[in-house]
Coordinates of C-alpha atoms in Angstrom, one line a residue:
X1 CA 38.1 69.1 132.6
X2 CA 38.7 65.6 132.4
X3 CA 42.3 64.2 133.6
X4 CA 44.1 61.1 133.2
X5 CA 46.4 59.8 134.7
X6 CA 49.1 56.6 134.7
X7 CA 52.4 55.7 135.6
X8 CA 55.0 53.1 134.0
X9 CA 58.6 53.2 134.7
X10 CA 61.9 51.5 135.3
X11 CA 65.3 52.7 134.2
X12 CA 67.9 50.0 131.6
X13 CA 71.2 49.3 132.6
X14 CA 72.2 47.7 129.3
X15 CA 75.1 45.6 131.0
X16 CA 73.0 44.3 133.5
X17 CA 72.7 40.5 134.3
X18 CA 69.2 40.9 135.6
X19 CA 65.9 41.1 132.9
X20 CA 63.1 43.0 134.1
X21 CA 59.8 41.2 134.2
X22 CA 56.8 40.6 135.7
X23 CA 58.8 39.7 139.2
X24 CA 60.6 43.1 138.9
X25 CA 57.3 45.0 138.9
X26 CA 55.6 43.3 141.3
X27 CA 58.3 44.2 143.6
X28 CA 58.1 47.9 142.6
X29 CA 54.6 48.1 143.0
X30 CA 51.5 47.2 140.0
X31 CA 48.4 49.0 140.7
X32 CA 45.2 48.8 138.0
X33 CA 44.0 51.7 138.0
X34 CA 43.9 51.8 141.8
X35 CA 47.6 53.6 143.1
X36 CA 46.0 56.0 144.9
X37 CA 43.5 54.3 147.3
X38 CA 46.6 52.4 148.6
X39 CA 49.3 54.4 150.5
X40 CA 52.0 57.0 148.9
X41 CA 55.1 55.8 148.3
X42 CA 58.1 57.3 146.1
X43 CA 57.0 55.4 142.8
X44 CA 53.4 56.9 143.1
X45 CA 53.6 60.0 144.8
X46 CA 52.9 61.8 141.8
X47 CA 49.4 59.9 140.7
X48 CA 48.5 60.9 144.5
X49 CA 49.5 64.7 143.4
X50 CA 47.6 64.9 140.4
X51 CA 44.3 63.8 141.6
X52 CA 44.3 65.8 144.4
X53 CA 44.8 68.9 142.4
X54 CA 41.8 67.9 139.8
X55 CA 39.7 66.6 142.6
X56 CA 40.1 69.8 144.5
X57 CA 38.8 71.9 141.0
X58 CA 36.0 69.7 141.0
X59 CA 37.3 67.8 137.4
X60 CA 37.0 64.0 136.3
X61 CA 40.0 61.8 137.1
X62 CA 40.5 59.0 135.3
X63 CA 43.3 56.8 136.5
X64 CA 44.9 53.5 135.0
X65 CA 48.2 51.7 135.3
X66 CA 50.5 52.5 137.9
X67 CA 53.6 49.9 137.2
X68 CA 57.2 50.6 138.7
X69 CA 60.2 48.6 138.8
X70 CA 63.6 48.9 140.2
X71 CA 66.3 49.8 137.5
X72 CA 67.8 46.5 135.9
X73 CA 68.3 45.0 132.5
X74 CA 65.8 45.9 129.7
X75 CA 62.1 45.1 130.0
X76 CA 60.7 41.4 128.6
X77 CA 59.1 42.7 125.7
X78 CA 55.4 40.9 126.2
X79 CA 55.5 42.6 130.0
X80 CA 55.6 46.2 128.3
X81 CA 53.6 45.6 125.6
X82 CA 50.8 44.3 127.8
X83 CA 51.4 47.2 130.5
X84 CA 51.7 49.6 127.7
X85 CA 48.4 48.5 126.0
X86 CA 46.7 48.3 129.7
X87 CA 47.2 52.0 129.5
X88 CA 45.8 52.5 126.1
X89 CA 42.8 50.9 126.6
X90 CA 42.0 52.3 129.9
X91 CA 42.3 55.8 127.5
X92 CA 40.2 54.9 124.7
X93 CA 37.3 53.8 127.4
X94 CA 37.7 57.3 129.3
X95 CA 36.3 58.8 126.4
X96 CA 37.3 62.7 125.6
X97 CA 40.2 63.5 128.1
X98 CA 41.9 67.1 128.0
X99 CA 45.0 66.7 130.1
X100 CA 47.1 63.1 130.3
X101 CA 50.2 63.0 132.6
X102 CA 52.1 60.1 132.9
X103 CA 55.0 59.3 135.6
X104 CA 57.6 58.3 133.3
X105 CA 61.3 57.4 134.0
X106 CA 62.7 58.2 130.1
X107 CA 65.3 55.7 129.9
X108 CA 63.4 52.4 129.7
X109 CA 63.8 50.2 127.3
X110 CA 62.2 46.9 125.9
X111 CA 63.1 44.0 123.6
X112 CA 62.4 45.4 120.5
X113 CA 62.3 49.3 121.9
X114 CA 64.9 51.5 122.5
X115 CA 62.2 54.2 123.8
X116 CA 59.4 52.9 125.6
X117 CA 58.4 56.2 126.8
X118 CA 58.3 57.8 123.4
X119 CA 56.6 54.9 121.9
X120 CA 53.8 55.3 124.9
X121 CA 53.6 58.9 124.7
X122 CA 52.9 58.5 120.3
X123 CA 50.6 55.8 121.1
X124 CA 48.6 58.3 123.7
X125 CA 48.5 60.8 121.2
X126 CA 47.0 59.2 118.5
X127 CA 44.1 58.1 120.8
X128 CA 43.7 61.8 122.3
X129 CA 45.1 64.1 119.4
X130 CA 43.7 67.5 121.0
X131 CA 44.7 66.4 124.8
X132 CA 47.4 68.3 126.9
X133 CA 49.9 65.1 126.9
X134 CA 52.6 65.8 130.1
X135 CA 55.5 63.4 131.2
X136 CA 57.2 63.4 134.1
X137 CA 61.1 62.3 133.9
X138 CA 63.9 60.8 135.8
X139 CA 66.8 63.4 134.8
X140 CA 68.1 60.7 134.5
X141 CA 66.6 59.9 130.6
X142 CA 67.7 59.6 127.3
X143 CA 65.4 62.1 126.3
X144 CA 64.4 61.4 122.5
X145 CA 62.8 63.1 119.8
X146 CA 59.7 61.3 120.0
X147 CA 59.4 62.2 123.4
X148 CA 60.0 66.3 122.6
X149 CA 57.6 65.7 118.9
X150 CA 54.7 63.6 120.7
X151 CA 54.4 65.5 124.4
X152 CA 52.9 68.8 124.9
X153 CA 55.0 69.4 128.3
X154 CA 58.1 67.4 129.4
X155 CA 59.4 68.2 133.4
X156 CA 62.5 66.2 134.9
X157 CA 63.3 66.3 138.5
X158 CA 65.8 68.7 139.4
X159 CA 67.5 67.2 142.1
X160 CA 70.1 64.3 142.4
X161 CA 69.6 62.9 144.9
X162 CA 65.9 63.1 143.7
X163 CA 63.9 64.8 146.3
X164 CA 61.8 66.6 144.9
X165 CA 59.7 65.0 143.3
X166 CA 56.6 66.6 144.8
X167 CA 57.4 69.3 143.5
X168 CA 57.7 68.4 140.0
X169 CA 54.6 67.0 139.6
X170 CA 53.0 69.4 141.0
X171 CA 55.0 72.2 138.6
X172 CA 53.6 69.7 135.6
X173 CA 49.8 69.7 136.5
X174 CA 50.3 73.2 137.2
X175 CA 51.7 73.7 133.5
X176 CA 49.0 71.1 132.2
X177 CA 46.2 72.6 133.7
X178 CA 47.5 76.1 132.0
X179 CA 47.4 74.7 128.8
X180 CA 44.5 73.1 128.7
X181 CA 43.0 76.3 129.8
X182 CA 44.4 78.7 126.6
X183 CA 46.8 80.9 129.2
X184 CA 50.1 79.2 127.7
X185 CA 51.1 78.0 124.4
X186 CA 54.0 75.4 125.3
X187 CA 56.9 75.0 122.8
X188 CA 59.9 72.6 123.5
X189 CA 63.5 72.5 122.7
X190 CA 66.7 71.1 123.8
X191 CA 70.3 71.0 123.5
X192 CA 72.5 68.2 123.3
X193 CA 75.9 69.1 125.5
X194 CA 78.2 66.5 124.6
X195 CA 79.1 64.8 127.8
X196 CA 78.4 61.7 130.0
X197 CA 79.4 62.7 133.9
X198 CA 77.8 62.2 137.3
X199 CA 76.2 65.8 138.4
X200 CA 74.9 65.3 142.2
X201 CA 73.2 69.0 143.1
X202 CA 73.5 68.9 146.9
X203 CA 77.0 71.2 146.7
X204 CA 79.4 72.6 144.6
X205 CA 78.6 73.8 140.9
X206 CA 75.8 72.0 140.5
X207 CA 74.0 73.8 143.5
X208 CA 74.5 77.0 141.8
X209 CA 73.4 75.8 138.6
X210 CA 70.2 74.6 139.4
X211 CA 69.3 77.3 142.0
X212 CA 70.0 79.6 139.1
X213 CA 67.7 77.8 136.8
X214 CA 65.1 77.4 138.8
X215 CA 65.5 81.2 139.1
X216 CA 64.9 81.5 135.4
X217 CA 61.9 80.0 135.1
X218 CA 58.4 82.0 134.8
X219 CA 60.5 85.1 133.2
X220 CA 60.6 86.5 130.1
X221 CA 58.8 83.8 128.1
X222 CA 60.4 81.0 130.2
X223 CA 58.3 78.3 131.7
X224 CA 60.4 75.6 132.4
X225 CA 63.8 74.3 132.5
X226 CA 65.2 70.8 133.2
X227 CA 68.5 69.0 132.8
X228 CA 68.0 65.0 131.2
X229 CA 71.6 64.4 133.3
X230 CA 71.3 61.2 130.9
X231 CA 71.8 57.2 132.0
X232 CA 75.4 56.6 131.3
X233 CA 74.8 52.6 131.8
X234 CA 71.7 52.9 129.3
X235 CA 73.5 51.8 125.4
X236 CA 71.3 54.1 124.2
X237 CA 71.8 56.7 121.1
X238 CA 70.9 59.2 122.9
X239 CA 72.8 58.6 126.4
X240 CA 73.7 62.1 127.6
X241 CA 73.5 64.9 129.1
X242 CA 70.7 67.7 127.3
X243 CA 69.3 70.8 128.6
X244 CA 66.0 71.6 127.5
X245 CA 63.3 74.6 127.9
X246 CA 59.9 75.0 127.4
X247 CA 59.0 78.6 126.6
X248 CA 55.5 80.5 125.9
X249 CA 54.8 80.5 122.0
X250 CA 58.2 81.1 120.9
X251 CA 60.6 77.9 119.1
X252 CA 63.3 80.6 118.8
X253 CA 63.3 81.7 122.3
X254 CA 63.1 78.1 123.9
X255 CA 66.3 77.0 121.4
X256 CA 68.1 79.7 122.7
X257 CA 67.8 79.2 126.2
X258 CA 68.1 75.3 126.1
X259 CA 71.5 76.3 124.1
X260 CA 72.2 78.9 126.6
X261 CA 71.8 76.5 130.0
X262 CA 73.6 73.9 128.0
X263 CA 76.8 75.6 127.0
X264 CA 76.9 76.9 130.8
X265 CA 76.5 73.6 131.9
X266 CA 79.4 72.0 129.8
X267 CA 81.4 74.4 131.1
X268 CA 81.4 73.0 134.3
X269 CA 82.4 69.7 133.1
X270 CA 85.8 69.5 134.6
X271 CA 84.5 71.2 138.0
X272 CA 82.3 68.2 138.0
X273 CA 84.2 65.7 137.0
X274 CA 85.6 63.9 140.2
X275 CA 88.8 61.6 141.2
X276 CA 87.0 58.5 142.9
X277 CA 89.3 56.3 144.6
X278 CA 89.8 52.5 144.1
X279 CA 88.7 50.4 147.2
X280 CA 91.9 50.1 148.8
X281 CA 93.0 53.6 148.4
X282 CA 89.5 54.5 149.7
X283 CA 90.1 52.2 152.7
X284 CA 93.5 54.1 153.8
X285 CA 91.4 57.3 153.0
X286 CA 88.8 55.8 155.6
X287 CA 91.2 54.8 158.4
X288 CA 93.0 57.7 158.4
X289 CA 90.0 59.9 159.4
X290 CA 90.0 60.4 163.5
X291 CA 86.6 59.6 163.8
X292 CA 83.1 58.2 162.3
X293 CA 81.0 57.3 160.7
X294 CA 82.9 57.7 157.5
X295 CA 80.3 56.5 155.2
X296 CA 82.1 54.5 152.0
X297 CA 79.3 54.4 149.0
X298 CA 79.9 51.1 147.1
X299 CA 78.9 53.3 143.7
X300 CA 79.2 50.3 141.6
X301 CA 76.6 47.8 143.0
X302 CA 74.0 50.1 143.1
X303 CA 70.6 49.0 143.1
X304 CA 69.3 52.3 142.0
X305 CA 71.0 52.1 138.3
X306 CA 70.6 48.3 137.3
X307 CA 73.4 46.5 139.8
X308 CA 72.5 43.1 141.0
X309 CA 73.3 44.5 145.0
X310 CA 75.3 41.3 145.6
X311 CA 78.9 42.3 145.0
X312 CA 81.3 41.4 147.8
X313 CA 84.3 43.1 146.6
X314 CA 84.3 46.0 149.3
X315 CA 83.4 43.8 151.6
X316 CA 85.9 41.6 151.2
X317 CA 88.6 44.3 151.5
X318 CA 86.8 45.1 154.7
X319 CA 86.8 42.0 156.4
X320 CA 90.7 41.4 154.6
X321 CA 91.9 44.5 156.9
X322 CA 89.6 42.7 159.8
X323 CA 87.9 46.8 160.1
X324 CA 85.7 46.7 163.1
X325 CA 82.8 48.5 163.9
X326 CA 81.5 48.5 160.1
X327 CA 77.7 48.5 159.3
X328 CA 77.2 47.3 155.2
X329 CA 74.3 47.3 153.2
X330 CA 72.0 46.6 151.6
X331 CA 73.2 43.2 150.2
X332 CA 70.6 41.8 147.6
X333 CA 69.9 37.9 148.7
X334 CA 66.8 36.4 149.1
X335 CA 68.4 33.0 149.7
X336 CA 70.8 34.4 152.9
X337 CA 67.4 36.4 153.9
X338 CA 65.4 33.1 153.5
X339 CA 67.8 31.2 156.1
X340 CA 68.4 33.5 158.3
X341 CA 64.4 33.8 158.6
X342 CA 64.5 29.9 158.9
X343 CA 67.6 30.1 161.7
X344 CA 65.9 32.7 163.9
X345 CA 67.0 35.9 166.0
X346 CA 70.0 34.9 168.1
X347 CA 71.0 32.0 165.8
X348 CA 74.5 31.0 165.0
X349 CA 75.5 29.7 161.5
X350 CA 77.5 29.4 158.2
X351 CA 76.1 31.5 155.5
X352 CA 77.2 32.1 152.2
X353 CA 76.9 35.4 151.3
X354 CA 76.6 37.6 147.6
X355 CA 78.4 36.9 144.5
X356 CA 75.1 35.0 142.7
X357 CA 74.4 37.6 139.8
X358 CA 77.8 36.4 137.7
X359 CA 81.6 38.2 137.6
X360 CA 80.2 41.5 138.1
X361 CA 79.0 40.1 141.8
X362 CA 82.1 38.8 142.3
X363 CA 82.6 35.4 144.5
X364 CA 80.4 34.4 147.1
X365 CA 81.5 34.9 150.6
X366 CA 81.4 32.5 153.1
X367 CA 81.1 33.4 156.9
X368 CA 79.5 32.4 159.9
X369 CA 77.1 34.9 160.8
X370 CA 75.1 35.9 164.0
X371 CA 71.5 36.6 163.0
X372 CA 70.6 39.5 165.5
X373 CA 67.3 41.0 164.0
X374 CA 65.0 39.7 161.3
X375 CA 61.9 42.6 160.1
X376 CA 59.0 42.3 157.7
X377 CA 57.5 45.3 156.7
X378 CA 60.3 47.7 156.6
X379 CA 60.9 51.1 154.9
X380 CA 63.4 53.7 154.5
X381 CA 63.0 57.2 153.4
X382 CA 63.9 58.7 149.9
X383 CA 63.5 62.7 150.7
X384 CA 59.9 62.3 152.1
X385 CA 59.1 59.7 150.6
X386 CA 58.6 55.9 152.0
X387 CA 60.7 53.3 149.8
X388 CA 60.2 49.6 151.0
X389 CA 62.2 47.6 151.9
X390 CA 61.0 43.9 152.1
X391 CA 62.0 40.9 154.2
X392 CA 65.1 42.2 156.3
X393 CA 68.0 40.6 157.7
X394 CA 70.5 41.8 160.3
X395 CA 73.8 39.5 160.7
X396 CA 76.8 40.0 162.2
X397 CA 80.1 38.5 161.6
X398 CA 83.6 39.9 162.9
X399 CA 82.3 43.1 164.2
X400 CA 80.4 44.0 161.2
X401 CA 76.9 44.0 161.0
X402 CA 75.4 43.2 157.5
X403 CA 72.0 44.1 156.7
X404 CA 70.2 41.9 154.0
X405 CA 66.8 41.6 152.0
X406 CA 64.8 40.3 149.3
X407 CA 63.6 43.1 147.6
X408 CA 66.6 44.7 145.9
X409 CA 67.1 48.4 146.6
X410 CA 69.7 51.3 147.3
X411 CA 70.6 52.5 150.0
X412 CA 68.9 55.4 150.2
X413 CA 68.8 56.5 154.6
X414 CA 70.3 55.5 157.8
X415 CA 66.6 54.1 158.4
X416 CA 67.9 51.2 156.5
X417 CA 70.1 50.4 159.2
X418 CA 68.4 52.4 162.6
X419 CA 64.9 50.4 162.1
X420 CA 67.2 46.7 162.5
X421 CA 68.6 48.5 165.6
X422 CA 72.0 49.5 164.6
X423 CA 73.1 53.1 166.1
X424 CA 75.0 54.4 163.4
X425 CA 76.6 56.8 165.5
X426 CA 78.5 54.2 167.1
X427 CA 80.1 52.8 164.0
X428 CA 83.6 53.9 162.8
X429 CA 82.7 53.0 158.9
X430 CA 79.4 52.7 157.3
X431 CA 78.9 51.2 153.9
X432 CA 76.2 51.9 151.7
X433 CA 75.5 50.1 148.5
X434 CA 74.4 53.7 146.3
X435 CA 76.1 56.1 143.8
X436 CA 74.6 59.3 144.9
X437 CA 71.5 59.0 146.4
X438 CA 72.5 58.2 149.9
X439 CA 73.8 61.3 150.2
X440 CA 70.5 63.5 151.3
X441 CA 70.2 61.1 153.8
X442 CA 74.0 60.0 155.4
X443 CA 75.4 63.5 154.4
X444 CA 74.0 65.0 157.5
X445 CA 75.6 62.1 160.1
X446 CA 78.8 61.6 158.2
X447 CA 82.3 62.7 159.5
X448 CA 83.4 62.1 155.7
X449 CA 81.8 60.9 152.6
X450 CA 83.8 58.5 150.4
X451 CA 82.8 57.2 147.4
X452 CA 84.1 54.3 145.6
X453 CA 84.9 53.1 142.2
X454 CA 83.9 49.6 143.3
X455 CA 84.0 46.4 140.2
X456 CA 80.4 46.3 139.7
X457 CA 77.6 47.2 136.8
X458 CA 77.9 50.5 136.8
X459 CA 81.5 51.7 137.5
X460 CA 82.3 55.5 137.0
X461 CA 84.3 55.3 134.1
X462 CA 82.6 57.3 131.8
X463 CA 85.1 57.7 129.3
X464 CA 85.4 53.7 128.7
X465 CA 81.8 52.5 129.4
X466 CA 81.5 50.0 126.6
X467 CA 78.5 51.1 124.3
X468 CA 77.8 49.3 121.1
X469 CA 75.3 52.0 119.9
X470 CA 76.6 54.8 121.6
X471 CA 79.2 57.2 119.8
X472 CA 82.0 57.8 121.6
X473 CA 81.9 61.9 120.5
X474 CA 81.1 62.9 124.0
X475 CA 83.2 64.2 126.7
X476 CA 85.2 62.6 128.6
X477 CA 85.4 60.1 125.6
X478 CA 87.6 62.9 123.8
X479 CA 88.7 65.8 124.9
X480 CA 86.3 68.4 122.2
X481 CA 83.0 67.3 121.1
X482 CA 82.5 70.4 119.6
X483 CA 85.3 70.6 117.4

């Protein structure tokens, strides 16, 4: 067997202010054709996977592009084309392959393409008619028809907070390599279920649902089954929430079952649908609790769904009701980062603080700051999985330490803020800039979690989001989609 193998992914937040470019990537990691001879990190833990399980059956591994950015605006069209056509050449000069797999996000979009992963995935296919195509996804996709018409097998992570991705690559070589071999006969369908909601699987409903669809799968027919949770911030036609299954030989059974899991699933929408309080009611919410750390997630200015990282409205609430003992992060600003560097450990000085990225940042603060630790070289965790971190900053000002850095990320562990020497468990209120994420991490050390329907560029107000290609026939939008 001969496999190959690529990666090329970043997820569009269509009301960003930030284009995603050749800077973006860079930052995210660009490997030709070389992602696995340099160490594993969340973006290409799943090349890693892939051609350790062919190398260890003795097959051929061909592997190309490896590109990922951090979410943002959508993609300079010249930079996909070129990392797109990277790809496709490096296939037509493998020769015959039997089995491609790509690490995909499914919600990234170009100038000029509202599917990038569905127009990569066609262009594959016409190169390698005969080959076993597989994509891994984000659940976090828009999941389109050219994706379901041009792949053989389609696998989303199940988590959210995403930590398992491990195992999902490893479920779609596993598939892949069945395939290819004649033992399965892969058929796809899905099920569109109306709605546009947040659906974090640590607790609650969500648990249940995906422990009992995991349960599902490998019986009766059933191979796999994922929920595309959809990327509420992506103007997309297809933003959304869709169950799909991948069943053995049979459309009708794999129609049924995607309608099945999806019908379940919407009726859990109002279970899932939460009350997120405004940053001052959050505040009260916060100082009332007897004890820390009450970890506050700034949902808005998240990193990890196309936010700048540089808004200053929670903040400036904090610093407003002069909280002590706060820890905040991670604020996106190279500039800060850059003098601070300059300044030095144990240096005093004015800083001016956030609020570069336009209205949704909101307005620069300005403080005089204590620069206590400066780190190169930094990561934090995501599950298992190193995410770095950059240039890192650690200032304090009024009792609240601010952690900064250059290369814009969420929030993702308390490494973030125990690796620039802050004990978390001696801080009253912890801020992290993250919409659900944080929480495999945090969860664990917090006395409460509060999240926040901060201003930002990707607030939780699903029912008002401001799509221009969109139809508003989804729930919350109105009350019956179905009708």
């Amino acid at each position: 067997m001969h496999v190959f193998i690529a990666g090329l992914s970043t997820e569009t937040n269509s009301f960003s202010p930030l284009p995603t470019g050749d800077l973006g990537f860079a930052e995210g990691g660009v490997h030709h054709g070389d992602a696995t001879r340099h160490p594993l990190h969340y973006a290409t833990a799943p090349l890693h996977i892939w051609r350790e399980n062919a190398e260890a059956k003795g097959w051929q591994v061909t592997e190309s592009l490896s590109a990922h950015a951090q979410p943002a605006g959508p993609t300079v069209r010249p930079v996909y084309e070129r990392f797109r056509d990277e790809i496709l050449s490096d296939l037509r000069a493998a020769g015959p392959v039997d089995i491609i797999l790509l690490a995909l996000h499914g919600a990234m979009m170009a100038d000029g393409y509202e599917d990038c992963e569905g127009d990569l995935i066609a262009h594959c296919r016409a190169i390698a008619p005969k080959a076993v195509i597989g994509g891994l996804l984000d659940p976090h996709c828009h999941l389109t028809q050219q994706m379901l018409d041009e792949a053989s097998l389609l696998v989303a992570f199940k988590e959210y907070p995403h930590v398992d991705v491990p195992e999902r690559a490893a479920d779609l070589f596993r598939l892949a390599v069945e395939t290819a071999e004649g033992r399965i006969r892969p058929v796809m369908r899905d099920f569109d279920c109306r709605m546009i909601l947040a659906m974090p699987t640590p607790t609650g409903p969500m648990r249940d649902f995906v422990d009992a669809m995991a349960e599902r799968e490998g019986q009766d027919g059933i191979l796999s089954l994922s929920v595309a949770h959809g990327f509420p911030w992506g103007d997309h036609p297809r933003t959304g929430t869709r169950t799909f299954a991948i069943c053995d030989g049979d459309a009708a059974l794999a129609e049924h079952v995607a309608r099945d899991l999806g019908e379940s699933l919407y009726g859990l929408r109002r279970q899932l649908h939460r009350d997120i309080p405004d940053i001052e009611r959050a505040l009260d919410m916060a100082e009332a609790e007897p004890a820390g750390p009450v970890v506050l997630a700034d949902m808005s200015d998240n990193a990890g769904g196309g936010a700048p990282s540089d808004a200053t409205f929670l903040l400036r609430a904090i610093l407003d009701r002069r909280l002590s003992s706060v820890a905040t992060g991670i604020f996106w600003d190279p500039v800060a980062v850059r003098i601070c560097r300059e300044a030095g450990e144990g240096a005093t000085l004015p800083l001016r603080l956030g609020g570069k990225c336009g209205p949704m940042s909101g307005d620069p603060l300005d403080l005089t700051v204590a620069v206590r630790k400066c780190a190169s070289g930094v990561t934090q965790r995501f599950g298992e999985l190193p995410v770095p971190m950059g240039e890192v900053v650690r200032v304090e000002t009024q009792g609240v330490d601010i952690v900064l850095n250059d290369n814009r990320t969420q929030t993702f562990h308390p490494e973030a803020f125990e690796k620039l020497g802050i004990d978390l468990s001696q801080r009253r209120f912890v801020c992290v800039k993250s919409s659900n994420h944080y929480q495999a991490g945090f969860s664990p050390i917090a006395a409460r979690i509060i999240p926040v329907a901060t201003p930002g560029a990707i607030t939780p107000d699903f029912a008002n989001i401001p799509y221009t290609r969109r139809r508003r026939d989804y729930w919350p939008a109105i009350e019956d989609p179905f009708a």
